[in-house]
Each structure stands twice: as structure tokens, then as C-alpha cells.
Coordinates of C-alpha atoms in Angstrom, one line a residue:
Chain A
X1 CA 2.3 44.6 -56.8
X2 CA 4.6 43.4 -54.1
X3 CA 3.8 40.1 -52.5
X4 CA 3.9 39.9 -48.8
X5 CA 5.6 36.8 -47.4
X6 CA 6.6 35.5 -44.1
X7 CA 10.3 35.3 -43.1
X8 CA 10.0 31.7 -44.3
X9 CA 9.1 32.9 -47.8
X10 CA 5.5 31.6 -47.8
X11 CA 2.4 33.6 -48.5
X12 CA 0.4 31.2 -46.2
X13 CA 1.9 29.1 -43.5
X14 CA 0.3 26.7 -41.0
X15 CA 2.2 24.6 -38.6
X16 CA 0.6 22.0 -36.4
X17 CA -2.7 24.0 -36.2
X18 CA -5.3 22.4 -33.9
X19 CA -9.0 23.4 -33.9
X20 CA -11.6 21.5 -32.0
X21 CA -15.3 22.0 -32.4
X22 CA -18.1 21.5 -29.9
X23 CA -19.9 18.3 -29.9
X24 CA -23.6 18.2 -29.3
X25 CA -24.5 18.4 -25.6
X26 CA -21.0 19.7 -24.8
X27 CA -22.4 23.2 -24.5
X28 CA -19.9 26.0 -23.8
X29 CA -16.9 23.8 -23.1
X30 CA -14.2 24.8 -25.5
X31 CA -10.6 24.1 -25.8
X32 CA -10.6 21.3 -23.3
X33 CA -9.8 17.7 -24.1
X34 CA -13.3 17.2 -25.3
X35 CA -14.5 17.8 -28.8
X36 CA -13.5 16.3 -32.1
X37 CA -10.5 17.8 -33.8
X38 CA -11.6 19.5 -37.0
X39 CA -7.9 20.3 -37.5
X40 CA -5.5 18.0 -35.9
X41 CA -2.0 19.3 -36.4
X42 CA -2.6 20.8 -39.8
X43 CA 0.4 21.9 -41.9
X44 CA 0.3 24.0 -45.0
X45 CA 2.9 26.1 -46.9
X46 CA 1.8 28.1 -49.9
X47 CA 4.3 29.8 -52.2
X48 CA 3.6 33.4 -53.2
X49 CA 2.0 34.0 -56.5
X50 CA 0.7 30.5 -57.0
X51 CA -2.7 28.7 -56.8
X52 CA -2.5 26.1 -54.1
X53 CA -5.2 23.4 -54.1
X54 CA -6.6 22.1 -50.8
X55 CA -8.3 18.8 -51.5
X56 CA -10.3 16.6 -49.3
X57 CA -13.7 14.9 -48.8
X58 CA -16.5 16.5 -46.9
X59 CA -15.7 16.8 -43.3
X60 CA -11.9 16.6 -43.8
X61 CA -11.3 20.0 -42.5
X62 CA -11.0 22.1 -45.6
X63 CA -13.5 24.8 -44.7
X64 CA -12.2 24.9 -41.1
X65 CA -8.7 25.4 -42.4
X66 CA -9.8 28.3 -44.6
X67 CA -11.9 29.9 -41.8
X68 CA -8.9 29.7 -39.4
X69 CA -6.6 31.3 -41.9
X70 CA -9.1 34.0 -42.8
X71 CA -9.4 35.0 -39.1
X72 CA -13.0 33.8 -38.8
X73 CA -12.2 31.0 -36.3
X74 CA -9.7 31.0 -33.5
X75 CA -7.4 28.0 -33.2
X76 CA -6.2 26.3 -30.1
X77 CA -2.6 25.3 -30.9
X78 CA 0.0 25.7 -33.6
X79 CA 0.9 28.7 -35.6
X80 CA -0.6 30.3 -38.7
X81 CA 0.7 33.1 -40.8
X82 CA -0.9 34.9 -43.7
X83 CA 1.0 37.5 -45.8
X84 CA 3.7 37.4 -43.2
X85 CA 1.3 38.3 -40.4
X86 CA 0.4 36.1 -37.4
X87 CA -3.3 35.3 -37.8
X88 CA -4.0 35.1 -34.0
X89 CA -2.1 38.2 -33.0
X90 CA -2.9 40.6 -35.8
X91 CA -6.3 39.5 -37.3
X92 CA -7.2 43.1 -38.3
X93 CA -4.1 43.6 -40.3
X94 CA -4.5 40.1 -41.9
X95 CA -8.1 41.2 -42.9
X96 CA -6.7 44.1 -44.9
X97 CA -4.5 41.7 -46.9
X98 CA -6.9 38.9 -47.7
X99 CA -10.0 38.2 -49.7
X100 CA -12.5 35.5 -48.9
X101 CA -15.0 33.8 -51.2
X102 CA -16.9 31.2 -49.2
X103 CA -19.1 28.3 -50.3
X104 CA -22.1 30.6 -50.9
X105 CA -21.9 33.7 -53.1
X106 CA -21.9 36.3 -50.3
X107 CA -23.4 39.1 -52.2
X108 CA -26.3 41.3 -51.1
X109 CA -29.1 40.2 -53.4
X110 CA -31.2 43.3 -52.5
X111 CA -28.6 45.5 -54.1
X112 CA -27.4 45.8 -57.7
X113 CA -23.9 44.5 -58.7
X114 CA -22.5 48.0 -58.6
X115 CA -24.1 48.9 -55.2
X116 CA -22.6 45.7 -53.8
X117 CA -19.1 46.5 -54.9
X118 CA -19.4 50.2 -53.8
X119 CA -20.7 49.1 -50.4
X120 CA -17.9 46.6 -49.9
X121 CA -15.4 49.2 -51.1
X122 CA -16.5 51.7 -48.5
X123 CA -16.4 49.1 -45.8
X124 CA -12.8 48.3 -47.0
X125 CA -12.3 52.0 -46.2
X126 CA -11.6 53.2 -49.7
X127 CA -13.7 56.3 -49.4
X128 CA -16.7 57.2 -51.6
X129 CA -14.9 58.3 -54.7
X130 CA -12.3 55.5 -54.8
X131 CA -15.0 52.9 -54.0
X132 CA -17.0 54.0 -57.0
X133 CA -14.0 54.0 -59.2
X134 CA -12.9 50.5 -58.0
X135 CA -16.4 49.1 -58.5
X136 CA -16.3 50.3 -62.1
X137 CA -12.9 48.7 -62.7
X138 CA -14.0 45.3 -61.2
X139 CA -17.3 45.2 -63.0
X140 CA -15.4 45.7 -66.2
X141 CA -12.8 43.1 -65.3
X142 CA -15.3 40.5 -64.4
X143 CA -17.5 41.2 -67.4
X144 CA -20.4 42.5 -65.4
X145 CA -20.7 46.0 -66.7
X146 CA -23.8 45.3 -68.7
X147 CA -25.6 43.8 -65.7
X148 CA -24.1 46.3 -63.2
X149 CA -27.3 48.2 -62.4
X150 CA -29.6 45.1 -62.2
X151 CA -30.4 43.6 -58.9
X152 CA -28.1 40.6 -58.0
X153 CA -31.2 38.5 -57.5
X154 CA -31.5 38.5 -61.3
X155 CA -27.9 37.2 -61.8
X156 CA -27.1 33.7 -63.0
X157 CA -25.1 31.4 -60.6
X158 CA -21.9 32.2 -62.6
X159 CA -22.5 35.9 -62.6
X160 CA -23.2 35.9 -58.8
X161 CA -20.0 34.0 -58.3
X162 CA -18.1 36.5 -60.4
X163 CA -19.6 39.4 -58.4
X164 CA -18.6 37.5 -55.2
X165 CA -15.1 37.1 -56.5
X166 CA -14.9 40.8 -57.5
X167 CA -16.0 41.7 -53.9
X168 CA -13.1 39.8 -52.5
X169 CA -10.7 41.5 -54.9
X170 CA -11.5 45.1 -53.9
X171 CA -8.3 45.6 -52.0
X172 CA -6.2 43.6 -54.5
X173 CA -5.5 41.1 -51.7
X174 CA -2.1 39.4 -51.2
X175 CA -3.9 36.2 -50.5
X176 CA -7.3 35.1 -51.7
X177 CA -9.1 32.2 -50.1
X178 CA -11.6 30.4 -52.4
X179 CA -13.7 27.8 -50.6
X180 CA -15.2 25.5 -53.1
X181 CA -15.9 28.4 -55.5
X182 CA -17.5 26.3 -58.2
X183 CA -19.7 24.0 -56.2
X184 CA -23.2 24.1 -57.6
X185 CA -22.2 25.9 -60.8
X186 CA -22.9 24.6 -64.3
X187 CA -19.9 23.9 -66.6
X188 CA -20.1 27.3 -68.1
X189 CA -20.2 29.1 -64.7
X190 CA -17.3 26.9 -63.7
X191 CA -15.3 28.0 -66.7
X192 CA -16.0 31.6 -65.9
X193 CA -14.7 31.3 -62.4
X194 CA -11.6 29.5 -63.6
X195 CA -10.9 32.2 -66.0
X196 CA -11.2 34.9 -63.3
X197 CA -8.9 33.0 -61.0
X198 CA -6.2 32.7 -63.6
X199 CA -6.4 36.4 -64.2
X200 CA -6.0 37.2 -60.5
X201 CA -3.0 35.0 -60.2
X202 CA -1.5 36.7 -63.3
X203 CA -1.9 39.9 -61.3
X204 CA 0.3 38.6 -58.5
X205 CA -2.3 37.3 -56.0
X206 CA -1.7 34.1 -54.1
X207 CA -4.8 31.8 -54.1
X208 CA -5.7 29.0 -51.7
X209 CA -8.4 27.0 -53.4
X210 CA -10.4 24.3 -51.7
X211 CA -12.3 21.9 -53.9
X212 CA -13.7 18.4 -54.1
X213 CA -12.9 18.2 -57.7
X214 CA -9.5 16.8 -58.8
X215 CA -10.1 18.2 -62.2
X216 CA -10.5 21.7 -60.8
X217 CA -7.3 21.5 -58.8
X218 CA -5.6 20.0 -61.8
X219 CA -6.6 22.9 -64.0
X220 CA -5.7 25.7 -61.6
X221 CA -3.3 24.6 -59.0
X222 CA 0.5 24.3 -59.3
X223 CA 0.6 22.6 -55.9
X224 CA -1.9 20.4 -54.0
X225 CA -2.3 19.5 -50.4
X226 CA -4.6 16.6 -49.6
X227 CA -6.3 16.9 -46.2
X228 CA -8.0 14.1 -44.4
X229 CA -9.4 14.1 -40.8
X230 CA -7.8 17.4 -40.1
X231 CA -4.3 16.6 -41.2
X232 CA -2.3 17.2 -44.4
X233 CA -1.6 13.7 -45.7
X234 CA 0.0 14.6 -49.0
X235 CA 1.6 17.7 -50.5
X236 CA 2.7 17.6 -54.1
X237 CA 2.2 18.8 -57.6
X238 CA -0.9 17.5 -59.4
X239 CA 1.2 15.3 -61.7
X240 CA 3.1 13.7 -58.9
X241 CA -0.1 13.0 -57.0
X242 CA -1.6 11.3 -60.0
X243 CA 1.4 9.2 -60.5
X244 CA 1.2 8.2 -56.9
X245 CA -2.3 7.1 -57.4
X246 CA -1.3 5.1 -60.4
X247 CA -2.6 4.6 -63.9
X248 CA -5.8 3.4 -65.4
X249 CA -8.3 1.3 -63.7
X250 CA -10.6 -1.4 -65.0
X251 CA -14.1 -1.4 -63.9
X252 CA -16.7 -4.1 -64.2
X253 CA -20.4 -4.0 -63.2
X254 CA -21.9 -7.4 -62.7
X255 CA -25.4 -8.0 -64.0
X256 CA -26.3 -10.5 -61.2
X257 CA -25.2 -9.8 -57.6
X258 CA -24.5 -13.5 -57.2
X259 CA -21.7 -13.3 -59.7
X260 CA -19.8 -10.6 -57.8
X261 CA -17.4 -13.0 -56.2
X262 CA -16.5 -14.6 -59.5
X263 CA -16.0 -11.1 -61.0
X264 CA -13.7 -10.1 -58.1
X265 CA -11.6 -13.3 -58.6
X266 CA -11.2 -12.6 -62.4
X267 CA -10.3 -9.0 -61.9
X268 CA -7.9 -9.9 -59.1
X269 CA -6.1 -12.4 -61.3
X270 CA -5.8 -9.9 -64.3
X271 CA -4.8 -7.0 -62.1
X272 CA -2.0 -9.0 -60.8
X273 CA -2.0 -8.3 -57.1
X274 CA -3.3 -4.8 -57.2
X275 CA -5.9 -3.7 -54.7
X276 CA -9.3 -4.8 -55.9
X277 CA -12.2 -2.6 -54.7
X278 CA -15.7 -4.0 -54.5
X279 CA -18.8 -1.8 -54.3
X280 CA -21.4 -4.4 -53.4
X281 CA -24.6 -2.3 -53.6
X282 CA -23.6 -1.1 -57.1
X283 CA -22.3 -4.6 -58.1
X284 CA -19.1 -2.8 -59.2
X285 CA -15.6 -4.1 -59.0
X286 CA -12.5 -2.0 -60.0
X287 CA -8.7 -2.3 -59.8
X288 CA -5.7 -0.6 -61.1
X289 CA -4.1 -2.2 -64.2
X290 CA -0.7 -1.8 -65.8
X291 CA -1.6 -2.5 -69.5
X292 CA -5.1 -1.1 -70.0
X293 CA -5.9 -2.7 -73.4
X294 CA -4.6 -6.2 -72.5
X295 CA -6.4 -6.1 -69.2
X296 CA -9.7 -5.1 -70.7
X297 CA -9.4 -7.8 -73.3
X298 CA -8.4 -10.5 -70.8
X299 CA -11.2 -9.7 -68.3
X300 CA -13.9 -9.5 -71.0
X301 CA -12.8 -12.8 -72.5
X302 CA -12.4 -14.6 -69.2
X303 CA -15.8 -13.5 -67.9
X304 CA -17.5 -14.6 -71.2
X305 CA -15.8 -18.0 -71.0
X306 CA -17.1 -18.4 -67.5
X307 CA -20.6 -17.4 -68.6
X308 CA -20.8 -14.4 -66.3
X309 CA -23.2 -11.7 -67.6
X310 CA -21.8 -8.2 -67.3
X311 CA -23.8 -5.0 -67.3
X312 CA -20.9 -2.7 -68.0
X313 CA -17.1 -3.0 -68.4
X314 CA -14.6 -0.3 -69.1
X315 CA -11.5 1.6 -68.3
X316 CA -11.3 4.9 -66.5
X317 CA -8.7 7.5 -65.4
X318 CA -7.9 7.9 -61.7
X319 CA -10.3 10.2 -59.9
X320 CA -10.1 12.0 -56.6
X321 CA -11.8 9.0 -55.1
X322 CA -8.8 6.9 -56.1
X323 CA -6.4 9.5 -54.6
X324 CA -8.1 9.1 -51.3
X325 CA -8.4 5.4 -51.5
X326 CA -4.7 5.2 -52.1
X327 CA -3.7 7.8 -49.5
X328 CA -6.2 6.9 -46.7
X329 CA -7.6 3.5 -47.4
X330 CA -11.1 5.0 -47.6
X331 CA -13.1 6.8 -50.2
X332 CA -14.6 10.3 -50.4
X333 CA -17.9 9.3 -48.8
X334 CA -18.8 11.6 -45.9
X335 CA -17.1 11.0 -42.7
X336 CA -19.0 11.1 -39.5
X337 CA -17.2 14.4 -38.7
X338 CA -19.1 17.4 -40.1
X339 CA -17.2 20.6 -41.0
X340 CA -17.3 23.3 -38.5
X341 CA -20.0 25.5 -39.9
X342 CA -19.9 28.5 -37.6
Chain B
X1 CA -10.1 41.0 -28.3
X2 CA -9.3 44.5 -29.6
X3 CA -6.7 44.9 -26.9
X4 CA -4.6 42.2 -28.6
X5 CA -4.8 43.9 -32.0
X6 CA -2.5 46.7 -32.8
X7 CA -3.7 49.5 -34.9
X8 CA -2.1 49.1 -38.3
X9 CA -2.1 52.9 -38.7
X10 CA 0.3 53.3 -35.8
X11 CA 2.4 50.1 -36.1
X12 CA 4.0 50.9 -39.4
X13 CA 3.4 52.3 -42.8
X14 CA 2.4 49.9 -45.6
X15 CA 4.9 49.4 -48.3
X16 CA 4.3 51.2 -51.6
X17 CA 2.2 49.2 -54.1
X18 CA 0.3 47.5 -51.3
X19 CA -2.9 49.2 -52.3
X20 CA -5.0 51.4 -50.0
X21 CA -4.5 51.1 -46.3
X22 CA -7.2 49.8 -44.0
X23 CA -7.5 52.9 -41.9
X24 CA -6.3 55.9 -43.9
X25 CA -5.0 57.6 -40.8
X26 CA -8.4 57.7 -39.1
X27 CA -9.1 56.4 -35.5
X28 CA -10.9 53.2 -34.8
X29 CA -13.8 55.3 -33.4
X30 CA -14.1 57.1 -36.7
X31 CA -14.4 53.8 -38.5
X32 CA -16.9 52.4 -36.0
X33 CA -19.2 55.3 -36.9
X34 CA -18.4 55.3 -40.7
X35 CA -18.8 51.5 -41.0
X36 CA -22.1 51.7 -39.0
X37 CA -23.4 54.3 -41.4
X38 CA -22.4 52.2 -44.4
X39 CA -24.3 49.2 -43.1
X40 CA -27.3 51.4 -42.3
X41 CA -27.2 52.8 -45.8
X42 CA -27.1 49.3 -47.2
X43 CA -30.4 48.4 -45.5
X44 CA -32.0 51.7 -46.4
X45 CA -31.0 51.1 -50.0
X46 CA -33.0 47.8 -49.8
X47 CA -36.1 49.7 -49.0
X48 CA -35.3 52.4 -51.5
X49 CA -35.1 49.7 -54.2
X50 CA -38.2 48.0 -52.9
X51 CA -40.4 50.5 -51.0
X52 CA -43.2 48.1 -51.2
X53 CA -41.5 46.0 -48.6
X54 CA -42.5 48.4 -45.9
X55 CA -46.1 48.2 -47.0
X56 CA -45.9 44.4 -46.7
X57 CA -44.4 44.7 -43.3
X58 CA -47.3 47.0 -42.3
X59 CA -50.0 44.8 -43.9
X60 CA -50.6 42.9 -40.7
X61 CA -50.9 45.8 -38.3
X62 CA -53.0 47.9 -40.7
X63 CA -55.3 44.9 -41.3
X64 CA -55.6 44.2 -37.6
X65 CA -56.3 47.9 -37.0
X66 CA -59.2 47.7 -39.4
X67 CA -60.4 44.2 -38.3
X68 CA -60.3 44.9 -34.6
X69 CA -61.4 48.5 -34.9
X70 CA -64.5 47.7 -37.0
X71 CA -65.3 44.0 -36.8
X72 CA -64.9 43.5 -33.1
X73 CA -64.6 47.2 -32.1
X74 CA -68.4 47.6 -31.6
X75 CA -68.6 44.8 -29.2
X76 CA -65.4 45.8 -27.2
X77 CA -65.7 47.7 -24.0
X78 CA -62.9 49.7 -22.3
X79 CA -63.2 49.2 -18.5
X80 CA -62.0 52.8 -17.9
X81 CA -64.5 54.2 -20.4
X82 CA -63.8 55.8 -23.7
X83 CA -63.9 54.7 -27.4
X84 CA -62.4 51.4 -28.3
X85 CA -60.7 52.7 -31.4
X86 CA -59.0 55.4 -29.4
X87 CA -57.9 52.6 -27.0
X88 CA -56.7 50.3 -29.8
X89 CA -54.4 52.5 -31.8
X90 CA -51.6 53.0 -29.3
X91 CA -51.8 49.3 -28.6
X92 CA -51.3 48.6 -32.3
X93 CA -48.4 51.0 -32.4
X94 CA -46.7 49.1 -29.5
X95 CA -47.5 45.7 -31.1
X96 CA -46.0 46.8 -34.4
X97 CA -42.8 47.9 -32.6
X98 CA -42.7 44.6 -30.7
X99 CA -43.2 42.5 -33.8
X100 CA -40.3 44.5 -35.4
X101 CA -37.8 42.2 -33.8
X102 CA -38.9 39.6 -36.3
X103 CA -37.7 41.6 -39.3
X104 CA -34.3 42.2 -37.5
X105 CA -34.0 38.4 -36.8
X106 CA -34.9 37.5 -40.4
X107 CA -32.4 40.0 -41.9
X108 CA -29.6 38.8 -39.6
X109 CA -30.2 35.1 -40.3
X110 CA -30.4 35.8 -44.0
X111 CA -27.0 37.5 -44.0
X112 CA -25.5 34.8 -41.8
X113 CA -26.8 31.9 -43.9
X114 CA -25.6 33.5 -47.2
X115 CA -22.1 34.1 -46.0
X116 CA -22.5 37.9 -45.9
X117 CA -21.7 37.9 -42.2
X118 CA -18.5 35.9 -42.9
X119 CA -17.5 38.3 -45.6
X120 CA -18.0 41.3 -43.2
X121 CA -16.0 39.5 -40.5
X122 CA -13.1 38.8 -42.9
X123 CA -12.9 42.5 -43.8
X124 CA -11.0 45.2 -41.9
X125 CA -14.2 46.9 -40.9
X126 CA -15.2 47.7 -37.3
X127 CA -16.6 44.5 -35.6
X128 CA -19.4 46.5 -34.0
X129 CA -20.7 47.9 -37.3
X130 CA -22.7 44.9 -38.3
X131 CA -25.0 45.1 -35.3
X132 CA -25.0 48.9 -34.8
X133 CA -25.7 49.5 -38.5
X134 CA -28.5 47.0 -38.5
X135 CA -30.0 48.7 -35.4
X136 CA -29.8 52.2 -36.8
X137 CA -31.5 51.2 -40.0
X138 CA -34.2 49.3 -38.1
X139 CA -34.9 52.4 -36.1
X140 CA -35.2 54.6 -39.2
X141 CA -37.6 52.0 -40.7
X142 CA -39.6 51.8 -37.5
X143 CA -40.0 55.6 -37.5
X144 CA -41.4 55.3 -41.1
X145 CA -43.7 52.5 -40.0
X146 CA -45.0 54.6 -37.1
X147 CA -45.6 57.5 -39.3
X148 CA -47.6 55.4 -41.8
X149 CA -49.6 53.7 -39.1
X150 CA -50.4 57.1 -37.3
X151 CA -51.6 58.6 -40.6
X152 CA -53.8 55.5 -41.3
X153 CA -55.2 55.8 -37.7
X154 CA -55.9 59.5 -38.2
X155 CA -57.7 58.7 -41.4
X156 CA -60.1 56.3 -39.7
X157 CA -60.8 58.8 -36.9
X158 CA -58.2 58.3 -34.2
X159 CA -57.3 61.5 -32.3
X160 CA -54.5 62.3 -29.9
X161 CA -55.4 64.9 -27.4
X162 CA -52.2 64.9 -25.4
X163 CA -50.5 67.8 -27.2
X164 CA -47.4 67.8 -29.3
X165 CA -45.0 67.0 -26.4
X166 CA -47.2 64.1 -25.3
X167 CA -47.2 62.7 -28.9
X168 CA -43.5 63.1 -29.2
X169 CA -42.9 61.4 -25.9
X170 CA -45.2 58.6 -27.0
X171 CA -43.4 58.0 -30.2
X172 CA -40.1 58.2 -28.3
X173 CA -41.3 55.4 -26.0
X174 CA -42.4 53.3 -28.9
X175 CA -39.0 53.6 -30.6
X176 CA -37.3 52.8 -27.3
X177 CA -39.2 49.5 -27.2
X178 CA -38.2 48.8 -30.8
X179 CA -34.6 49.7 -29.9
X180 CA -34.4 47.2 -27.1
X181 CA -35.9 44.5 -29.2
X182 CA -33.3 45.0 -31.9
X183 CA -30.9 43.1 -29.7
X184 CA -33.3 40.3 -29.2
X185 CA -33.6 40.1 -33.0
X186 CA -29.9 40.1 -33.6
X187 CA -29.4 37.4 -31.0
X188 CA -32.2 35.2 -32.4
X189 CA -31.0 35.8 -35.9
X190 CA -27.6 34.3 -35.1
X191 CA -29.2 31.5 -33.1
X192 CA -31.6 30.1 -35.7
X193 CA -30.0 28.2 -38.6
X194 CA -32.2 29.4 -41.6
X195 CA -34.5 32.3 -42.6
X196 CA -37.3 29.7 -42.8
X197 CA -36.7 28.7 -39.1
X198 CA -36.8 32.4 -38.2
X199 CA -40.2 32.6 -39.9
X200 CA -41.3 30.0 -37.3
X201 CA -40.7 32.6 -34.6
X202 CA -44.0 34.2 -35.5
X203 CA -45.7 31.3 -33.7
X204 CA -44.1 32.5 -30.5
X205 CA -44.1 36.2 -31.1
X206 CA -47.7 36.5 -32.0
X207 CA -49.2 35.1 -28.8
X208 CA -46.6 37.1 -26.8
X209 CA -47.9 40.3 -28.3
X210 CA -51.5 39.3 -27.9
X211 CA -51.2 38.5 -24.2
X212 CA -51.0 42.2 -23.3
X213 CA -53.2 45.2 -23.1
X214 CA -52.9 45.7 -26.9
X215 CA -56.5 44.6 -27.7
X216 CA -58.3 44.2 -24.4
X217 CA -57.8 45.2 -20.7
X218 CA -55.9 42.5 -18.8
X219 CA -58.6 42.9 -16.1
X220 CA -61.0 41.2 -18.4
X221 CA -58.8 38.1 -18.7
X222 CA -58.6 35.1 -16.3
X223 CA -56.5 36.1 -13.3
X224 CA -53.3 34.3 -14.2
X225 CA -53.4 35.4 -17.8
X226 CA -54.3 39.0 -16.8
X227 CA -51.3 39.0 -14.5
X228 CA -49.0 37.9 -17.4
X229 CA -50.6 40.4 -19.7
X230 CA -50.3 43.3 -17.2
X231 CA -46.6 42.6 -16.8
X232 CA -45.9 42.2 -20.5
X233 CA -43.5 45.0 -21.5
X234 CA -45.7 45.7 -24.5
X235 CA -48.6 46.6 -22.1
X236 CA -46.4 49.1 -20.3
X237 CA -45.5 50.8 -23.5
X238 CA -49.1 50.6 -24.8
X239 CA -50.5 52.1 -21.6
X240 CA -47.8 54.8 -21.3
X241 CA -48.4 55.9 -24.9
X242 CA -52.2 55.9 -24.3
X243 CA -51.6 58.3 -21.4
X244 CA -49.3 60.5 -23.5
X245 CA -51.7 60.6 -26.5
X246 CA -54.6 61.4 -24.2
X247 CA -56.3 58.1 -25.2
X248 CA -58.3 55.9 -22.8
X249 CA -56.3 53.4 -20.8
X250 CA -57.4 49.9 -19.6
X251 CA -57.8 51.1 -16.0
X252 CA -57.4 47.8 -14.3
X253 CA -55.7 49.5 -11.3
X254 CA -52.6 47.3 -11.0
X255 CA -49.3 48.7 -9.8
X256 CA -47.6 48.0 -13.1
X257 CA -50.4 49.8 -15.0
X258 CA -50.3 52.8 -12.6
X259 CA -46.5 53.1 -13.2
X260 CA -46.7 52.5 -16.9
X261 CA -44.6 55.6 -17.8
X262 CA -41.8 54.3 -15.5
X263 CA -42.1 50.7 -16.7
X264 CA -42.2 51.8 -20.4
X265 CA -38.6 53.0 -19.8
X266 CA -37.5 50.3 -17.3
X267 CA -38.6 47.3 -19.5
X268 CA -36.6 48.4 -22.6
X269 CA -33.6 49.1 -20.5
X270 CA -33.8 45.7 -18.8
X271 CA -34.3 44.0 -22.2
X272 CA -31.3 45.9 -23.7
X273 CA -29.1 45.0 -20.7
X274 CA -29.9 41.3 -21.1
X275 CA -29.9 40.9 -24.8
X276 CA -27.2 43.4 -26.0
X277 CA -24.5 41.4 -24.2
X278 CA -26.1 38.1 -25.4
X279 CA -26.0 39.4 -29.0
X280 CA -22.4 40.6 -28.7
X281 CA -21.4 37.3 -27.1
X282 CA -23.1 35.3 -29.8
X283 CA -21.4 37.4 -32.5
X284 CA -18.0 36.9 -30.9
X285 CA -18.9 33.2 -30.3
X286 CA -19.0 32.7 -34.1
X287 CA -15.2 32.8 -34.0
X288 CA -14.8 30.0 -31.5

């Protein structure tokens, strides 16, 4: 299939998009100076035929960004283009080029899998015969043929998600938005969804994927944009991002809260000037290290020499938490800014 | 909003290989009707898969019908004279129609909380279809409910002496009340956050349907309560259908009761005029 792109050559393009949401008690006032900015000059450029990851903590603006691009929310400033069409000016045409899979599997549980796909097909204006045919194709492709005539209530989480994905693929969209598609799924369900996404992209679809899991973005995305407080703060390949975060980290959990200061001092000395992070309630201290084995040996020996009891000590790979720590100076704990839900 | 959108069917052909077009050469009006029918069909399929759902929905009115008709019925007096069960049935019909807004609200909030509304809104279907299809399906279900209730009532001895035209007019007024309350249901469904919260609406809806002429004449209530009950839209529909069925009316002699036929049309129109725009605004407001 041909891939629609804007004149700039991107399947999805956002430039300086601003979206405010209502604050409590600020009834009806919209677009004024009031209201927190869910998107605050948000930029995004997605190459056609790729999976692009949009990473960020809760409340960073991921869902708002997807809802704006999928024509569900109007934005107040900036410019947004999907499949070469202006989102604000031609929402109806955009809707015939996109698929959306939100945070909940948006399937009708009162219908069977087949009835769901046929209904959505008719609502995508395929006509009865074509809708039936397309439903059959998609059930087959998403490995749901056996369960096709059972009610969706009886589906497992992974099956429901696959049905959800199939529903957003009815028109073979140019651009597919996946908003945290694996949240709440077990590892098997997660694997099923990843498999399906890879197949879609092989078919020429561009995917914008939001996730809280670095691993997920790492597995699927060729490019990642990190969003925080409504702005894109980094945009790179997964490898480059990880390099930016740095290598391994040493992590020590003190047995006694009173020893925490001593542990920090030791880790700081061994880490050689790297940022030492202290999580007081968890009695945990961690820092980036250059030589993982030497650092582990040195910290363990030093703490033992000082007679400090340790509950746990070890090395770990950088996580999304570390990416945020490095890029923003704060972790992935929820901000006070909730996502725009409606 | 639609004025800003250009019809894709007229602004240029899609390139080959793009897959099926969104409008296939039909007008927007054609799709508004077609999409509405598809949403209606979806709801009716729910009942087709689970016909027992209608029976559950009717459990309360049928139970009330039997409880009030037989347990309290012998002690109840109709001020205007006539049998209590004859008086009660049209009231139960009106109350069932009135309580119907709850099932609309619950269905809408269920769709909204599961992301189904978002999916519909991200599709190239007619924006009006979600509400219009819901409404059409609810009317079909309401007609089925009325049929079942009427048959039950006939089985326990209720009789309508108002002729075929009167009966048809009565059922028409009952469906008109249900129609007007669809918009209250759609509006509430988009206002409350969860299906569980929508269930809490029963606490409000139940007294509202009780403070009416459904079970007893407002003239037997304390003055202030009787006034509220007499002006309750459900009372107007109940009294008007009693007249049309040839059943006894409360006969409390108030203006609103004497003009019940008129008010049974005016009230639903007023409710529709208020809540249809509210529901539409709420639906559009989702995108702000």
C-alpha cells in the first residue's frame, strides 16, 4: 500500500502543539490563560512505515498527544498533521486514514468477535459484504478464528487486545495510534500484541506507540520521543537514548536506616563523582558506575570493612526511571498533573 | 464543526491502493441514517444474544405491578372511583418508560468508560449516529417492554375500554415520554464517570417516579407534595393514558390533571428541547 506523508515527508507531524485542560472549579473557561498545559509546545515527527515510541511518566502528556492527533481533542496552538492531512482542518478525512487503540480494549463485550469486526466494518462504510469479508480476514490474521463466534466477554486480556487491534486495522490505516497497548497484560498477552504490531508495520502501516515500558519501546520502536510535562525532551533511537543514560548502576539497600549516610558516602566515593540517588523510605542508594565488577567488589568490601550491614547489593541495567532521571532530574513517579481523560 | 470539514468524496479521489474510501460516493445524510441503523442494530444484537436482559429490566415493574395490585391494592382507593388495578396499570406503564432513562445512561457510560465512544469518534462515521442509534434502539426495546407489560396486565385482569385508537394513542404518549428521556439518559451517561456511579442514579430516579400519580392520587398527599406530584411529567402521561385506555383517573381536579392530554405532549417536548442540546453539547464537549 502507498503511505501518505505530508510535504515534509513525515507520517505524523506535530509542531508546537499546545493543549490546556480545565482545572477543577474553572468551569467552562477554555483556551484562556488559565488551565495547566497538558501539551506545552509539543513537537513530534514520525517517519512513514516505522514504529515510533512515545515515552513518558503518567501525566506527561502521552495520552493527550495521541488524542489530539487522533482528532479526539482540539488543540489551541501549533500545527498537527497526520497522513499529510491537517488534523484541525480535516478531521473527517484524517479519521478515514487512522486507527486508534486506546488504553482500554474498546470492544463491545456484548457481541462476538466476528460481530464486533463486522459492526466496525460497516461503520467504516465498507458495506455489508465487504465488512463480513474483512472481519474474516482479520480474525484469521489475529488468530481469533476459533473464538470468532464466542462473546468477547469470554476472551482473555490478550485476545481482547488482539480483537481491539484488529478493529483499528479494518481500513488498513496509514497511521495507527497505540496508547499503552500492553498495560495490564500478562507477558504472554504482551508478546501477542508485539507480534501483531510487527506484522502491521511489515504491511506498511506507521505506528505511534505510547508506553511506560522502556523494554517495550526498545523491542518495537526504531525511534523514541521522550515526553515530560507536555514537551518532547529527547528524540533519538533507543540505543542512543540508552547510551545517553549511561551504563550499569550499582544499587545498595541498607539493613539499618541509620547507616544510609555511610552507604551514600561509600557509593559516592566508588562511583567517582556520578550522581548518587537516595531513596530514603526504601533505604536504597544507587549510582552509575563505569566498571561494574570493580565497583561491586569495592563497595561490598568497603561496607564490610566499616561494619555496615547490607540487605541487598547488586548491579542493574538502566531503566526508564534512569532515562527520566537523567533527562529531567526527576523519576517516573506521578506528577501532580493528571492526563486529560476526556 | 461540520462546516469546517470538507466532504472527502468531493474534494478529491483517493489514490489507488488506499483501501476503501470513507463515503463511497454517498451523501453525509445517507451515512447519518446508515450509521444510525448500524448502532441501533448493535444494541438490538445485545438483546438478541441475551433476551433475558429485557426480562431483568422488566422485573421491577412486573413485581411492583403484582405487589401494589394485590398486596396494597385492596386497601387503595381511587378518589374518582373505579378499580385500583385499572388505575395502577397505566401508571406502571408510565413509570417503566420514565425509569428507562436509566438503561440509556448506563449503556452510554459503559461505552464511554470502555473507550468505545472514543473508537466511534476516531472513525469516519456520522457524529450524530452514536446518540441517534442509541435512541432508536431504546425506543424499539421500550415498545417490546410495553408489549410484555400490557400482556402481563391483561393476564391479571386489566382491561382497556378506550378502543383501538385510544390504546394506540396511549402507547404513543408512553413512547413519547421515553423518547424525551433518552436525551436525559445520554446526557447523564456522559456526565457520570463510571457505570457504578450511574447505578447510584436509581436513588434519585426512584423517588422522582414515586412522587407522581403512578400509585396514588396526588390529592391524597400533603399539599406541597401533592403539588409536586401533580406537576410531575410522569403524572401527565399516566393520567392521559388512563383517559385514553378508558381507565379510572385520579380525579383531583387540578388544572394540570384536567389538561393531561396536552401536558403529556408538552412535557416531553420541553424535556427534549432542554436535554437534546445539553446531550449534543456534552458529546461535542468531549473534544475540548
